[in-house]
Amino acid sequence: MKKVSAFSVFSGKSNAEKKGKMSTPSGPKGEDTGSLKRASSTPTISKGNRILNAIRGSVRGSGQKVRPSVLKARDQSPHVAGGDSQVSLTVMKTVEGFKVKDKEQGVQNSKPPVDRTKKPPAHPSQPPAKTTLTKDAAVAEPTAGKRSAPFPPETSETGLKGNMAKRQLHLAPALPAKPKIGKKKRTSTESSSASEEGTVPAKKKQKTGGKGANGEAGPAKPVPVAKIQPVGQESEKTEAPYMFDSGVEAARMFECLIHPVTPDRFFRELWEKKPLLVKRHMPNYNQGWFSTAEFDRILRQENIQFGVNVDITSYRDDKRETHNPAGRAYAPLVWDFYQKGCSVRLLNPQTYSRNMWKILSVLQEYFNCSVGANVYLTPAGTQGFAPHYDDIEAFVIQLEGKKHWKLYSPRTDEENLPRFSSNNFTQSEVGTPILNVVLEAGDMLYFPRGTIHQANANEKEHSLHVTFSCYQRNTWGDLLERLVPRALQLAIEENVELRQGLPRDFLNYMGIVHSDKESTERKQFVEKVEGLVRSLVDYLPLDAACDQMGKQAIHDSLPPVLTEQEKACSIHGAGEFWEPAEMQVRGVVELEPDTEVRIIRRGVLRMLTEEDEVRIYHTLENARVYHGNTPQYFDISSEATPAVEFLIDSYPEYVPVDSLPLDTLQEKLDVASLLYDKGLLVTSVPLQTMYDEGTDDSEDDAENRDGGE
């Protein structure tokens, strides 16, 4: 198989121009398959780690904010992730003698830097689980003795109750801000002295607040920072980069989801094979993820539409019905349906619930594909849906009340791991259940796609559960659908044997009529086709096809929920702002050659080639509604691709801008500034604010007119 999709192929179009442009016909359903191209290996580029102070001064000393020249296409401002949060995560925890306080408004953390390459430790507070593995399903249940959640539950008056906060705890050293340097006028003596020494004067720097009306330094603009302070000791003013590995965070979230079953065992024995039931006997385990009270708030405060955001359903006498009227789902109308025995399904809770948004955006980093959710509210003693199977891997989280579940095996081999969901079945069509169980608050139930299921609420209390879904059309077959057609196009262009004509008489011995006949001509024809199909392996643009799968995953995904630390160290919360008292812009920040940067999240972007251009697709501007926006991307020059690839490979470590594998410092600054301005880069500590040289020209001119130095 030929190696494909190395980004060095975009260093120029000379090779393509020599060979002629390749046609890019559309694939099935109008999908563009022309971006799947073969490429040679990426050449090695020397990665210097030079500290060029003199060059830095010459580059930065112009007083103008450097804007990158690598941007080639549309310029779209990044989406600032935030939103309608009603919940502030507040956690207190003692770890190895250090006091940790994690908030979305700021972090105090005295824990030393964490080695993120190590596997997170097991939860010591949970006793070993007793797991029963049968032919059809697995049941995990804590052993006798004291049962507790993986993290002890805590409550905040304004925050999130229970374990949810603990699941989102970022045990990382936080970021003390660099000390702000007050503005100091440069005299003519200082300027001449600097020139004589052959150095370029540094930019003037000032506290964020700038000058007030009386010319004195105003109050600094508050920046969320974190302090490192061991318990019972005085803190030292040291700088530590904000460390957060989204991959580690995602692994912890998934471990908590299936706890006490380990991920290794889950994917080895259960994933896509058989259901898993986790009985925890801890009603508060899932507390804080979502609630009926929050559902009511959403109905009252948001523009929820029947059939778009919410469904009203019932299942009686072996018949499923949908009762959606037209228009907005006002809360009294929805509750009236509920009182009459109808189930209510909220289709996109992540759009209105920050907790759901955060959970899904973390889990999608773990599965590297879209993770969705539906919330189901069922009145006591009722059922809302007929037996059916889905085209997703399902994780059912029981939040409130109890629900009686019945699971059934796929009826045929064709229904095992199906690509599309089924119609409704009658009770007589589903057979005998392989699992018949009641889920209680805190329990979890997993089952693979193709598993027929139905559920009804307990006779005495309502049920509220959320179903997390993933791996919808994320199979080998979906990859080959993109891969094989393009491989055939490439093979036809390069292999003359595929362009030779069919035998003149092949219709005389091929076809259904001749399928049971044996002849020399038929045997030779079949062998010829088999040989040509085998030859396609040499033309498979495998990496390019995987890039197209990655592009689809980027479009399907939610934007990340950024922490306050990420905002303070990126364009999402730092940089220029309007100062009303001074009637001008303040807070100018610039990347320097020694500024340490990294990609803001591991799965936030995908770099690939389309239409002879290098494009970076990203999730920052995605909507919280599935496919609410078109795919978001921008083009970059081919020369910039080694730097982007280097940043992707370096995650989660921070690297100095000067270490990017490009030839000149200006090119490094251009690429870093472009990605920073697009919201894709975060710095290790908040950038110091400064004035551009041009900002103070009017002041200097006034001094010169008055005869001042």
Tab-separated table of N, CA, C and O in Angstrom, residues 43 110 115 154 276 286 338 349 375 409 417 478 487 549 555 678 699 701:
chain	number	residue	atom	x	y	z
A	43	PRO	N	9.056	15.413	4.539
A	43	PRO	CA	10.494	15.531	4.753
A	43	PRO	C	10.791	16.052	6.151
A	43	PRO	O	10.010	16.757	6.749
A	110	SER	N	-2.517	23.278	45.108
A	110	SER	CA	-1.173	23.179	45.639
A	110	SER	C	-0.497	21.879	45.262
A	110	SER	O	0.577	21.575	45.715
A	115	ASP	N	2.100	14.089	36.267
A	115	ASP	CA	2.532	13.365	35.082
A	115	ASP	C	1.302	12.831	34.375
A	115	ASP	O	0.708	11.840	34.785
A	154	GLU	N	-20.240	16.136	47.403
A	154	GLU	CA	-20.191	17.423	48.069
A	154	GLU	C	-21.253	18.312	47.486
A	154	GLU	O	-21.757	18.091	46.399
A	276	LEU	N	-24.302	-4.552	29.523
A	276	LEU	CA	-23.697	-4.468	30.846
A	276	LEU	C	-24.655	-3.728	31.769
A	276	LEU	O	-25.114	-2.624	31.449
A	286	ASN	N	-25.343	9.686	40.303
A	286	ASN	CA	-25.503	10.501	39.094
A	286	ASN	C	-26.163	11.849	39.383
A	286	ASN	O	-26.588	12.532	38.444
A	338	TYR	N	-48.089	15.118	30.256
A	338	TYR	CA	-47.464	14.230	31.242
A	338	TYR	C	-48.492	13.709	32.236
A	338	TYR	O	-48.500	12.514	32.578
A	349	PRO	N	-30.598	17.879	25.027
A	349	PRO	CA	-30.430	18.566	26.313
A	349	PRO	C	-29.143	19.369	26.401
A	349	PRO	O	-29.076	20.356	27.138
A	375	VAL	N	-32.996	12.874	26.841
A	375	VAL	CA	-33.528	12.748	28.200
A	375	VAL	C	-34.964	12.252	28.103
A	375	VAL	O	-35.750	12.760	27.295
A	409	SER	N	-32.079	-10.090	22.264
A	409	SER	CA	-31.008	-10.269	21.281
A	409	SER	C	-31.491	-9.905	19.890
A	409	SER	O	-32.697	-9.989	19.591
A	417	LEU	N	-25.331	-5.241	15.142
A	417	LEU	CA	-24.605	-4.005	14.846
A	417	LEU	C	-25.134	-3.350	13.568
A	417	LEU	O	-24.389	-3.105	12.615
A	478	ASP	N	-18.191	2.219	6.852
A	478	ASP	CA	-18.296	3.639	6.508
A	478	ASP	C	-16.968	4.184	5.999
A	478	ASP	O	-16.941	5.027	5.097
A	487	ALA	N	-10.030	5.055	-4.393
A	487	ALA	CA	-8.939	4.178	-4.799
A	487	ALA	C	-9.139	3.690	-6.231
A	487	ALA	O	-8.188	3.612	-7.022
A	549	MET	N	-13.160	11.051	7.511
A	549	MET	CA	-13.934	10.604	8.674
A	549	MET	C	-13.729	11.574	9.840
A	549	MET	O	-14.667	11.900	10.574
A	555	HIS	N	-17.385	18.027	12.455
A	555	HIS	CA	-18.667	18.681	12.185
A	555	HIS	C	-19.752	18.183	13.134
A	555	HIS	O	-20.619	18.952	13.565
A	678	LYS	N	-7.502	32.524	16.020
A	678	LYS	CA	-8.639	31.655	15.721
A	678	LYS	C	-9.169	30.939	16.958
A	678	LYS	O	-10.149	30.206	16.875
A	699	GLU	N	1.129	61.267	23.065
A	699	GLU	CA	1.701	61.761	24.314
A	699	GLU	C	3.125	62.246	24.105
A	699	GLU	O	3.512	63.312	24.582
A	701	ASP	N	4.443	63.240	21.272
A	701	ASP	CA	4.418	64.448	20.458
A	701	ASP	C	4.090	65.665	21.292
A	701	ASP	O	4.657	66.748	21.111
